[in-house]
Tab-separated table of C-alpha atoms in Angstrom:
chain	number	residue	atom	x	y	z
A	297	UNK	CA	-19.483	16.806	-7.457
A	298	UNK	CA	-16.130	16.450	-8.266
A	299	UNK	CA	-14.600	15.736	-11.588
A	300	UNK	CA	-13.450	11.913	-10.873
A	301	UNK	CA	-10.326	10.637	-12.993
A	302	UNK	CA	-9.648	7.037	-11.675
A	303	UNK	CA	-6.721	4.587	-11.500
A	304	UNK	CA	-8.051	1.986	-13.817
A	305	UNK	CA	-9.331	5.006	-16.333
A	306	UNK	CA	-5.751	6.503	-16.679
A	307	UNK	CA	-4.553	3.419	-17.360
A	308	UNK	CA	-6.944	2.397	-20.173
A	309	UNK	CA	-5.965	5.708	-21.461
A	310	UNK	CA	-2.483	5.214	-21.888
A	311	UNK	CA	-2.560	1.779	-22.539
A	312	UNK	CA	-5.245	2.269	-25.418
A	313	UNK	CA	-7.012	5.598	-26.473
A	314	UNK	CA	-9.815	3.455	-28.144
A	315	UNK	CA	-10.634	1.280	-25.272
A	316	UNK	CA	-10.454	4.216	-23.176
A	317	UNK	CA	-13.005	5.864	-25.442
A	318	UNK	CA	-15.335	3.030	-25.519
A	319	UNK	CA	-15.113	1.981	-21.351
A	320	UNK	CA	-14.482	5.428	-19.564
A	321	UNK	CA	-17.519	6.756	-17.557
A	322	UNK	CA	-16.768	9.918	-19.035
A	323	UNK	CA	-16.543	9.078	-22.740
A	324	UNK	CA	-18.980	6.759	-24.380
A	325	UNK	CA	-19.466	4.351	-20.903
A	326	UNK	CA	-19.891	1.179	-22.523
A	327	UNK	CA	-19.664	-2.733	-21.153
A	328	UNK	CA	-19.816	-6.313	-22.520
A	329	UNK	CA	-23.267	-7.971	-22.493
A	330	UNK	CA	-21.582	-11.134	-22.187
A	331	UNK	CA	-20.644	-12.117	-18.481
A	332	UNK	CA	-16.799	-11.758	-17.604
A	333	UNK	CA	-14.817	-14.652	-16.154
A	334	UNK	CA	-14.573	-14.658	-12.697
A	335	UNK	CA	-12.204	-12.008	-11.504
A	336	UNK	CA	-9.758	-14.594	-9.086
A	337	UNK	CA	-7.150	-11.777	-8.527
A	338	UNK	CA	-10.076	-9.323	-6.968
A	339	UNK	CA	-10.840	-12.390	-4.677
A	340	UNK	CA	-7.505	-13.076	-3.793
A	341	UNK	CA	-7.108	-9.259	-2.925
A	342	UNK	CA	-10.751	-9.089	-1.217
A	343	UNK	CA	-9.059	-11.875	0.888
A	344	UNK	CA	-6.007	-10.493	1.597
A	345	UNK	CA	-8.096	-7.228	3.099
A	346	UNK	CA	-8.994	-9.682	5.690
A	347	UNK	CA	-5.745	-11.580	6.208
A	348	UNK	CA	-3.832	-8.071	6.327
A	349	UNK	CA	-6.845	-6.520	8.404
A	350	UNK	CA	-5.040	-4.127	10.673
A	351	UNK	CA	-7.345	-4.547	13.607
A	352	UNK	CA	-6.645	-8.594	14.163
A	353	UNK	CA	-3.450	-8.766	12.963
A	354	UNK	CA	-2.229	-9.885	16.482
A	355	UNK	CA	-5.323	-12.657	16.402
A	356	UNK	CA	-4.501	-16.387	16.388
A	357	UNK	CA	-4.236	-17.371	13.234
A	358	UNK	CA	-7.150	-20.336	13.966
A	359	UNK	CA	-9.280	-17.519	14.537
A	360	UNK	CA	-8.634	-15.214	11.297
A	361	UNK	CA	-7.631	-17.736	8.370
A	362	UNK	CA	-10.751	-19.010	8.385
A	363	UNK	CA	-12.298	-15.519	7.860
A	364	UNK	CA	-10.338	-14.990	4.889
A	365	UNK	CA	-11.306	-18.153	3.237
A	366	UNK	CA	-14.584	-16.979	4.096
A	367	UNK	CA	-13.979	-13.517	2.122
A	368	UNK	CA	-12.261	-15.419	-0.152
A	369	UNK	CA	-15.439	-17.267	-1.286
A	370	UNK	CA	-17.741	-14.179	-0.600
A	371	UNK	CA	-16.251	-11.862	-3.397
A	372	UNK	CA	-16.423	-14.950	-5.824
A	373	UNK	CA	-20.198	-15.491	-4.953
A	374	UNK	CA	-20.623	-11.870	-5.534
A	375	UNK	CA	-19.573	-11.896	-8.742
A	376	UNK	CA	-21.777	-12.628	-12.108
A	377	UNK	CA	-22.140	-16.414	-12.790
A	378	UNK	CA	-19.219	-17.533	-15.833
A	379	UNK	CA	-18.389	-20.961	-17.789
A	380	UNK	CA	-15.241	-21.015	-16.249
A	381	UNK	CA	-16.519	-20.089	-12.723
A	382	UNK	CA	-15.697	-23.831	-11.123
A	383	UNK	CA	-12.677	-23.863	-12.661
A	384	UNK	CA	-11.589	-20.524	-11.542
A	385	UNK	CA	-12.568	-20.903	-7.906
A	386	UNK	CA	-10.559	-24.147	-7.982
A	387	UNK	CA	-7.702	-22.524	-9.053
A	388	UNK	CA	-8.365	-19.312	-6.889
A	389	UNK	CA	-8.468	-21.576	-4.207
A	390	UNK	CA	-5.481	-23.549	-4.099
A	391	UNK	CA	-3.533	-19.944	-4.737
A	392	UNK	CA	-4.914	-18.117	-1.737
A	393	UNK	CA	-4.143	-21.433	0.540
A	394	UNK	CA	-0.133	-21.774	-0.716
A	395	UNK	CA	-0.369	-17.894	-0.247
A	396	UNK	CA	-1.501	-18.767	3.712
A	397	UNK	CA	1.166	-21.216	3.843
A	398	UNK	CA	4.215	-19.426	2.683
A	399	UNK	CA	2.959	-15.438	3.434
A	400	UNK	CA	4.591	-15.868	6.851
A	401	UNK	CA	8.243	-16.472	5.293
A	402	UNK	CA	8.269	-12.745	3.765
A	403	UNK	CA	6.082	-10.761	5.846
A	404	UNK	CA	8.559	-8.456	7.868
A	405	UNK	CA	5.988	-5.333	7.981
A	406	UNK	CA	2.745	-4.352	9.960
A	407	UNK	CA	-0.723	-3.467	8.666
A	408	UNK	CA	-1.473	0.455	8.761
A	409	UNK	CA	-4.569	0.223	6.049
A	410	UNK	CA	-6.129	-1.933	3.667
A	411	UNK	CA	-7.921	-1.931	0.837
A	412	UNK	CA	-8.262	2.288	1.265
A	413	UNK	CA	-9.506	4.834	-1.023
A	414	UNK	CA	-7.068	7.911	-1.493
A	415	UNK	CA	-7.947	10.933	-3.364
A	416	UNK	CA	-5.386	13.713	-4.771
A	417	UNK	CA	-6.578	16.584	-6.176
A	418	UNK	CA	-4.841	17.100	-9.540
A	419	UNK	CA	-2.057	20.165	-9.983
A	420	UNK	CA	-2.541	22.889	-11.857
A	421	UNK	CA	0.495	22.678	-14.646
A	422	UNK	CA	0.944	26.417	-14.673
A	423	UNK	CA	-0.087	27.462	-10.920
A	424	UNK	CA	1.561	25.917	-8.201
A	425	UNK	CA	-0.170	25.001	-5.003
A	426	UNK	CA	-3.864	25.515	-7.265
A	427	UNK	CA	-5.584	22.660	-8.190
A	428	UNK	CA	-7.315	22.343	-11.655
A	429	UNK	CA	-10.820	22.972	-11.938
A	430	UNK	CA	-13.530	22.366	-14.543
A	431	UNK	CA	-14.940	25.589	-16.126
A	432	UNK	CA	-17.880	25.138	-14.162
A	433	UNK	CA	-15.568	25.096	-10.741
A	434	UNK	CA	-15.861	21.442	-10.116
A	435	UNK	CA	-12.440	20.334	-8.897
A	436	UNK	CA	-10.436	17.707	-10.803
A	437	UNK	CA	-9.242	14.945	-8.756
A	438	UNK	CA	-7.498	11.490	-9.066
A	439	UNK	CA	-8.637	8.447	-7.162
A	440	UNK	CA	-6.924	4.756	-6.108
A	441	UNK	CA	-7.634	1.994	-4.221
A	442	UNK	CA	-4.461	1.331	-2.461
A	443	UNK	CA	-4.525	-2.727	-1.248
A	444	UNK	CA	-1.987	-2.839	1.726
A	445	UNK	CA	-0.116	0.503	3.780
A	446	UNK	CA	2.202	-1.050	5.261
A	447	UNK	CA	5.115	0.141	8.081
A	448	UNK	CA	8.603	-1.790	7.896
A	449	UNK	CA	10.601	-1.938	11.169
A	450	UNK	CA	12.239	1.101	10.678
A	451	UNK	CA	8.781	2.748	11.076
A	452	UNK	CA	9.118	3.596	7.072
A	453	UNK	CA	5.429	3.373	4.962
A	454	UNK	CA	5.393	1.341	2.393
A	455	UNK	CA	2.142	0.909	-0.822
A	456	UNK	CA	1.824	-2.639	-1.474
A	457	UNK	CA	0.099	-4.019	-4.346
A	458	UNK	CA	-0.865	-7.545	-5.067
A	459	UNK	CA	-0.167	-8.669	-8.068
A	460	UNK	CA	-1.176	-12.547	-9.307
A	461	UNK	CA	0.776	-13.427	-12.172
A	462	UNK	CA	1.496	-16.408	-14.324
A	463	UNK	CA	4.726	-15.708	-14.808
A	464	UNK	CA	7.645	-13.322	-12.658
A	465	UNK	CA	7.409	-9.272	-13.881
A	466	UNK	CA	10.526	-8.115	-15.204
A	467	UNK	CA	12.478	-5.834	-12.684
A	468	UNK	CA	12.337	-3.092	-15.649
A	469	UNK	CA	8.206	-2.835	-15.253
A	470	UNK	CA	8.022	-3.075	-11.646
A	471	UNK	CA	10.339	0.401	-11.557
A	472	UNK	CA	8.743	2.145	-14.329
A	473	UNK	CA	4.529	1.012	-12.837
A	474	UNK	CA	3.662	4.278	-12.701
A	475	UNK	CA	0.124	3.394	-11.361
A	476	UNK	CA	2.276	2.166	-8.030
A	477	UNK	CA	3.764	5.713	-8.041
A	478	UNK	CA	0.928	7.492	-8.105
A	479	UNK	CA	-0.601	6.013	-5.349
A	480	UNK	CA	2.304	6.414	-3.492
A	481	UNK	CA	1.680	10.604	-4.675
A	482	UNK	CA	-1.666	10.718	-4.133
A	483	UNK	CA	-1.505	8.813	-0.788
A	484	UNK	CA	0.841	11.907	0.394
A	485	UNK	CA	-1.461	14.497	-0.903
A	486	UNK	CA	-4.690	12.359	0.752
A	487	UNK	CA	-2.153	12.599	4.380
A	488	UNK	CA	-0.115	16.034	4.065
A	489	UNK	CA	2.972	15.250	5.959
A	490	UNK	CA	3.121	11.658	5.810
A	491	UNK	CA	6.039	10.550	3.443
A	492	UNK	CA	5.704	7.209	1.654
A	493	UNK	CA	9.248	5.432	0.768
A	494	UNK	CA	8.240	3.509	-1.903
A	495	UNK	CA	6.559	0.685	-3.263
A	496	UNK	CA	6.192	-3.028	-2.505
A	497	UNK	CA	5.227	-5.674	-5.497
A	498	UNK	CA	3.475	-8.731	-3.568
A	499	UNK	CA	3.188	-11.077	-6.639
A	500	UNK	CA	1.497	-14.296	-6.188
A	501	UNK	CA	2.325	-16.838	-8.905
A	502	UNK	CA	-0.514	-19.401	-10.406
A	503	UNK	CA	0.274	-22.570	-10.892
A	504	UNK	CA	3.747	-23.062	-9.166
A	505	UNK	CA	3.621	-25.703	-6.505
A	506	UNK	CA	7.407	-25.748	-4.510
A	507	UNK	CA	6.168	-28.460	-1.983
A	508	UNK	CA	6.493	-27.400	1.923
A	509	UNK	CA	6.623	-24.278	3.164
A	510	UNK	CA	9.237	-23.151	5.710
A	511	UNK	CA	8.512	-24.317	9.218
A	512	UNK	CA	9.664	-20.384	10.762
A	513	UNK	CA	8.813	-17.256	10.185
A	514	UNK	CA	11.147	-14.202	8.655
A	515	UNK	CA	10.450	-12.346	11.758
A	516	UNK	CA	10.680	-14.997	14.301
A	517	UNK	CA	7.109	-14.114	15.660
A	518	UNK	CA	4.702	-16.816	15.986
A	519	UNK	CA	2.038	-17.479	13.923
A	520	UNK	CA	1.631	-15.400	10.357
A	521	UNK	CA	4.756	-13.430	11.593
A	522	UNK	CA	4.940	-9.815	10.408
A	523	UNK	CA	5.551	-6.713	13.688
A	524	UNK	CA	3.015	-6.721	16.175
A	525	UNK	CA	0.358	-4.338	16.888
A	526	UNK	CA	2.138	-3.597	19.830
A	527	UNK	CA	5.894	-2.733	19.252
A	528	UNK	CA	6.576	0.394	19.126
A	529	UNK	CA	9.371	-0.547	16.289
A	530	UNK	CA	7.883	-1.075	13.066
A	531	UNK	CA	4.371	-1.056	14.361
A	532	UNK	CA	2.986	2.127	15.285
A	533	UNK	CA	-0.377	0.777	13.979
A	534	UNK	CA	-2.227	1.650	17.218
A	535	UNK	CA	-2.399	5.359	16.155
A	536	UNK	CA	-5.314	6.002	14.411
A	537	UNK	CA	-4.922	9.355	12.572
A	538	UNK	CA	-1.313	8.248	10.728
A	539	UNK	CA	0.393	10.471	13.375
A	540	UNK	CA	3.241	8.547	13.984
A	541	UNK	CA	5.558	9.646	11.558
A	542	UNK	CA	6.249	13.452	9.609
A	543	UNK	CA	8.525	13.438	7.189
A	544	UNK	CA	10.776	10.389	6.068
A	545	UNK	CA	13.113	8.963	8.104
A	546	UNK	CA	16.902	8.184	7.831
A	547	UNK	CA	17.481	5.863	5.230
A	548	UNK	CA	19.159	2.562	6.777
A	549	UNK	CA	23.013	1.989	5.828
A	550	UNK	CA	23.469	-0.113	2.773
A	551	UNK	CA	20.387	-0.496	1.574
A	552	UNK	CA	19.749	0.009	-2.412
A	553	UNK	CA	16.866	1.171	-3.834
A	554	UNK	CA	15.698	-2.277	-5.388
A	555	UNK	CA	15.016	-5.734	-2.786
A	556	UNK	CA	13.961	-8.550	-4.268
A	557	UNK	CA	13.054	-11.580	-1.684
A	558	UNK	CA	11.237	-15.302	-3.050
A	559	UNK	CA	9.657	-17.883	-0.977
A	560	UNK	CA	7.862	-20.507	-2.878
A	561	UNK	CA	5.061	-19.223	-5.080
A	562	UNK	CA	5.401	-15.312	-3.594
A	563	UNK	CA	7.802	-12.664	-4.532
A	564	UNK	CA	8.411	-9.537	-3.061
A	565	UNK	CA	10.229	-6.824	-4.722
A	566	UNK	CA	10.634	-3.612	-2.924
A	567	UNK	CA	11.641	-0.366	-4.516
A	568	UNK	CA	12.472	3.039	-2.899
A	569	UNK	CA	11.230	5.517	-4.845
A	570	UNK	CA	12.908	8.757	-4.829
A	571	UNK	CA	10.952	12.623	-4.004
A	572	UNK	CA	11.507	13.622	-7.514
A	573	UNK	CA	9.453	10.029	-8.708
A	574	UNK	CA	6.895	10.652	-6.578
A	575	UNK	CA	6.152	14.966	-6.828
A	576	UNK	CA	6.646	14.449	-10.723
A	577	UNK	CA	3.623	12.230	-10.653
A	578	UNK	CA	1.386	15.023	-10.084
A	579	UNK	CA	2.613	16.976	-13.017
A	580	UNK	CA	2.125	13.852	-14.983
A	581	UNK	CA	-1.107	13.122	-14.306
A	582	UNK	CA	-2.106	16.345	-14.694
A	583	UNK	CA	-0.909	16.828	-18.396
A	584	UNK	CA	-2.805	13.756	-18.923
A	585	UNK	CA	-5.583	15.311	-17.373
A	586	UNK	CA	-5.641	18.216	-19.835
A	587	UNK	CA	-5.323	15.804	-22.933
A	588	UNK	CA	-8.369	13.766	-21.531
A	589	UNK	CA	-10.576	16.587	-21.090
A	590	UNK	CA	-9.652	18.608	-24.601
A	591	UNK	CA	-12.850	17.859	-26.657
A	592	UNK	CA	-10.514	17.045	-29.953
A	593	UNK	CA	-8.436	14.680	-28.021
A	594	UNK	CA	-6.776	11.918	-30.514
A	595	UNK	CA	-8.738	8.873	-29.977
A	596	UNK	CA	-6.607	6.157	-31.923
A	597	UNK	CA	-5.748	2.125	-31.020
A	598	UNK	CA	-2.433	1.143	-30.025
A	599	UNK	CA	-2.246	-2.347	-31.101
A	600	UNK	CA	0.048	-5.178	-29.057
A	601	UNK	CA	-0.552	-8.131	-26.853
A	602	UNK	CA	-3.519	-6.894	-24.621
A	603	UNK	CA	-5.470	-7.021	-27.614
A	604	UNK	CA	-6.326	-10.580	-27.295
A	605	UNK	CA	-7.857	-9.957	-24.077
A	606	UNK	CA	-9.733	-6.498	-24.764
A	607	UNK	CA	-13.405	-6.236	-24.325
A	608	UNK	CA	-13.271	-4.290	-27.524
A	609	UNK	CA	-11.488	-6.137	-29.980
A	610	UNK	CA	-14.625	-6.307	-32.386
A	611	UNK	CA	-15.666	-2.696	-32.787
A	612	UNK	CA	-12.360	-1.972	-32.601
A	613	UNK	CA	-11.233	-4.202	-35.327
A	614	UNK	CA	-14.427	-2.963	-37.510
A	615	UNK	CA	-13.551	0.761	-36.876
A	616	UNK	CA	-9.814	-0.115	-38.495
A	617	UNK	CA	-11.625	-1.894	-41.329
A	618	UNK	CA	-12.985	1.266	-42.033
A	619	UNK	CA	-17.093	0.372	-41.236
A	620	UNK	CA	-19.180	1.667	-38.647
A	621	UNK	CA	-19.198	-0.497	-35.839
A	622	UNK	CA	-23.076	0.941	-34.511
A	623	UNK	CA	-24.326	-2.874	-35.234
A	624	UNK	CA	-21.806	-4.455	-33.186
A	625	UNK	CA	-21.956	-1.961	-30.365
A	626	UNK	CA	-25.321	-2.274	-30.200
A	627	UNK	CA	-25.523	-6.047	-29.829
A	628	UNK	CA	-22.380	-7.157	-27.892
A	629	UNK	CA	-22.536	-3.824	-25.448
A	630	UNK	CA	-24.607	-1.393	-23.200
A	631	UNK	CA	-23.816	1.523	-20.857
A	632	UNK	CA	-22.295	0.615	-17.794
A	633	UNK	CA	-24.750	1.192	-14.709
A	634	UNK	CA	-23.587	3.779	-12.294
A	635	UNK	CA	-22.085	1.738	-9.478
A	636	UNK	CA	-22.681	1.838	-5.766
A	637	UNK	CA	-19.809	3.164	-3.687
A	638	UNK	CA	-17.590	0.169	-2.679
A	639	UNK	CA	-18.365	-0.285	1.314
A	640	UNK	CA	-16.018	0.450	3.595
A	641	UNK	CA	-13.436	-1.986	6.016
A	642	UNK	CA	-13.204	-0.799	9.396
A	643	UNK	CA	-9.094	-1.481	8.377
A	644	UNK	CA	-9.573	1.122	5.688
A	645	UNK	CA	-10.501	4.010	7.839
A	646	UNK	CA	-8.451	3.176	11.177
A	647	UNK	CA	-6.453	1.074	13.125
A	648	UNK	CA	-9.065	-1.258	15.556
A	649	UNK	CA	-8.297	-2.863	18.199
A	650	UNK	CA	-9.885	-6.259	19.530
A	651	UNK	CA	-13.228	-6.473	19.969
A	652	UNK	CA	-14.629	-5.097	16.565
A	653	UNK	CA	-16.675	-7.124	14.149
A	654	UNK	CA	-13.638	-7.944	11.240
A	655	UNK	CA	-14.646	-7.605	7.531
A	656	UNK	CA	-16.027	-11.034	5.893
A	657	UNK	CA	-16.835	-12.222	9.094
């Protein structure tokens, strides 16, 4: 079995060595006891799976809305009961139904996959075109969960991430979200040959209401607007096997790398990220790689505003007080259970046409 280093575990290693220590499935594996709040932003992106479903993305949208607010309500009933759960669904609510209401206005791509797995096996630093192994010859590998692949009219790919904020990123942290760039690396090392231009930050904003949506669409076409399954332009999305395109394209005239569009409560901000961001990823991760695996790794906090929210924060806080935290860890925590694989969307393995059974249906 291969040596798994995930997108949420690199993360909680460079954001904080400490929380990586306690949470990662290959350090000490722990979790809260205490139920977590609701997690809206999963269910917003469980429901987008279904609204950006490649397979009935030319459906009516009487016919498909319906079925999101259906996932919508599915991922939140799968989730542990919470104080806060009413009050979170509420609010989860009203977001994914101004999201319906103004997606149409910005939507100028098609659906190529959603919500799909992508696995990259990590460079050797010192061996090109090797891989790095364990000792005992299990492979090293880096795994994501990309939310949208998307295809602009220009037949370009795109990785889009939803993002729901309570207030508007700052331009500077949407270019240097590395975790956007790697997926964008390891989606071209999961498809050899298939180039990915860059990035595209879907944020959804809480609590902003900017009254009426506009009546039209940004593409013209009917309905949730977006490219067709059938165009041939900036669709492509009835081949299956990601055939359509080898290499990247011509960039269009007068474009710059960053393109920021608003409507209402959404903002899209697409960068283009160049080859150089996206092969240096590799070597990144895989010095990072190397540091998580040494057995006298530094494991030290790094202190700022996530602290307030970190599942941590009281063994942590002991641990810099200079006690043992054993009482604390063994009241407030236990080790996480090992998980089921997530299931699989028929629009996360191919393009389907009509006819198939849609996810959350």
């Amino acid at each position: 079995m291969d040596y798994r280093i995930t997108a949420a575990e690199r993360a909680s290693y460079k954001r904080c060595r400490r929380l990586w220590d306690f949470g990662s499935s290959h350090r000490r594996n722990l979790e809260p006891v205490q139920t977590p709040p609701v997690d809206v932003a999963a269910a917003i992106r469980d429901a987008l799976a279904v609204y950006y479903y490649p397979g009935m993305w030319d459906w009516q949208s009487g016919i498909v809305l319906p079925l999101v607010r259906k996932a919508f309500m599915r991922s939140i009933a799968g989730q542990p009961s919470s104080p806060q759960r009413t009050v979170n669904v509420d609010v989860g609510t009203a977001l994914l139904e101004r999201y319906l209401e103004w997606a149409p206005s910005l939507d100028d791509f098609g659906p190529i996959r959603i919500d799909h797995e992508v696995e990259a096996l990590v460079p050797h630093p010192g061996e090109p075109g090797r891989g790095l192994h364990l000792p005992d010859g299990r492979r090293i590998v880096y795994t994501d969960r990309v939310d949208l692949l998307a295809i602009d009219v220009y037949d370009v790919y795109w990785v889009v991430r939803h993002q729901v904020v309570t207030a508007w990123q700052d331009i500077r942290s949407l270019l240097l979200d590395e975790e956007s760039v790697a997926a964008c690396w390891a989606w071209e090392d999961t498809y050899i040959g298939m180039d990915v231009a860059g990035t595209i930050h879907n944020e959804i904003l809480i609590g902003a209401d900017y009254g009426a949506p506009p009546a039209g669409t940004l593409t013209g076409r009917a309905g949730r607007g977006g490219y067709p399954q059938h165009e041939g332009s900036g669709g492509g999305r009835n081949v299956a096997q990601h055939q359509r395109q080898y290499g990247r394209p011509p960039e269009p005239e007068g474009v710059g790398r960053v393109e920021q569009q608003t409507s209402g409560m959404i903002r899209r901000t697409r960068i283009r990220r160049t080859r150089e961001e996206i092969a240096g990823m590799g070597t990144l991760i895989a010095a990072e790689a190397l540091e998580m695996l040494d057995p006298a790794v530094a494991v030290y906090p790094s202190p700022g505003a996530h602290c307030t929210a970190c599942a941590f924060d009281v063994p942590c806080l002991t641990i810099s007080e200079g006690e043992d935290p054993a009482l604390d860890l063994a009241a407030r925590y236990r080790t996480r259970p090992v998980g089921l694989p997530p299931k699989a969307r028929l629009g996360a393995t191919g393009g389907s046409r009509g006819g198939v059974v849609p996810p959350g249906s």
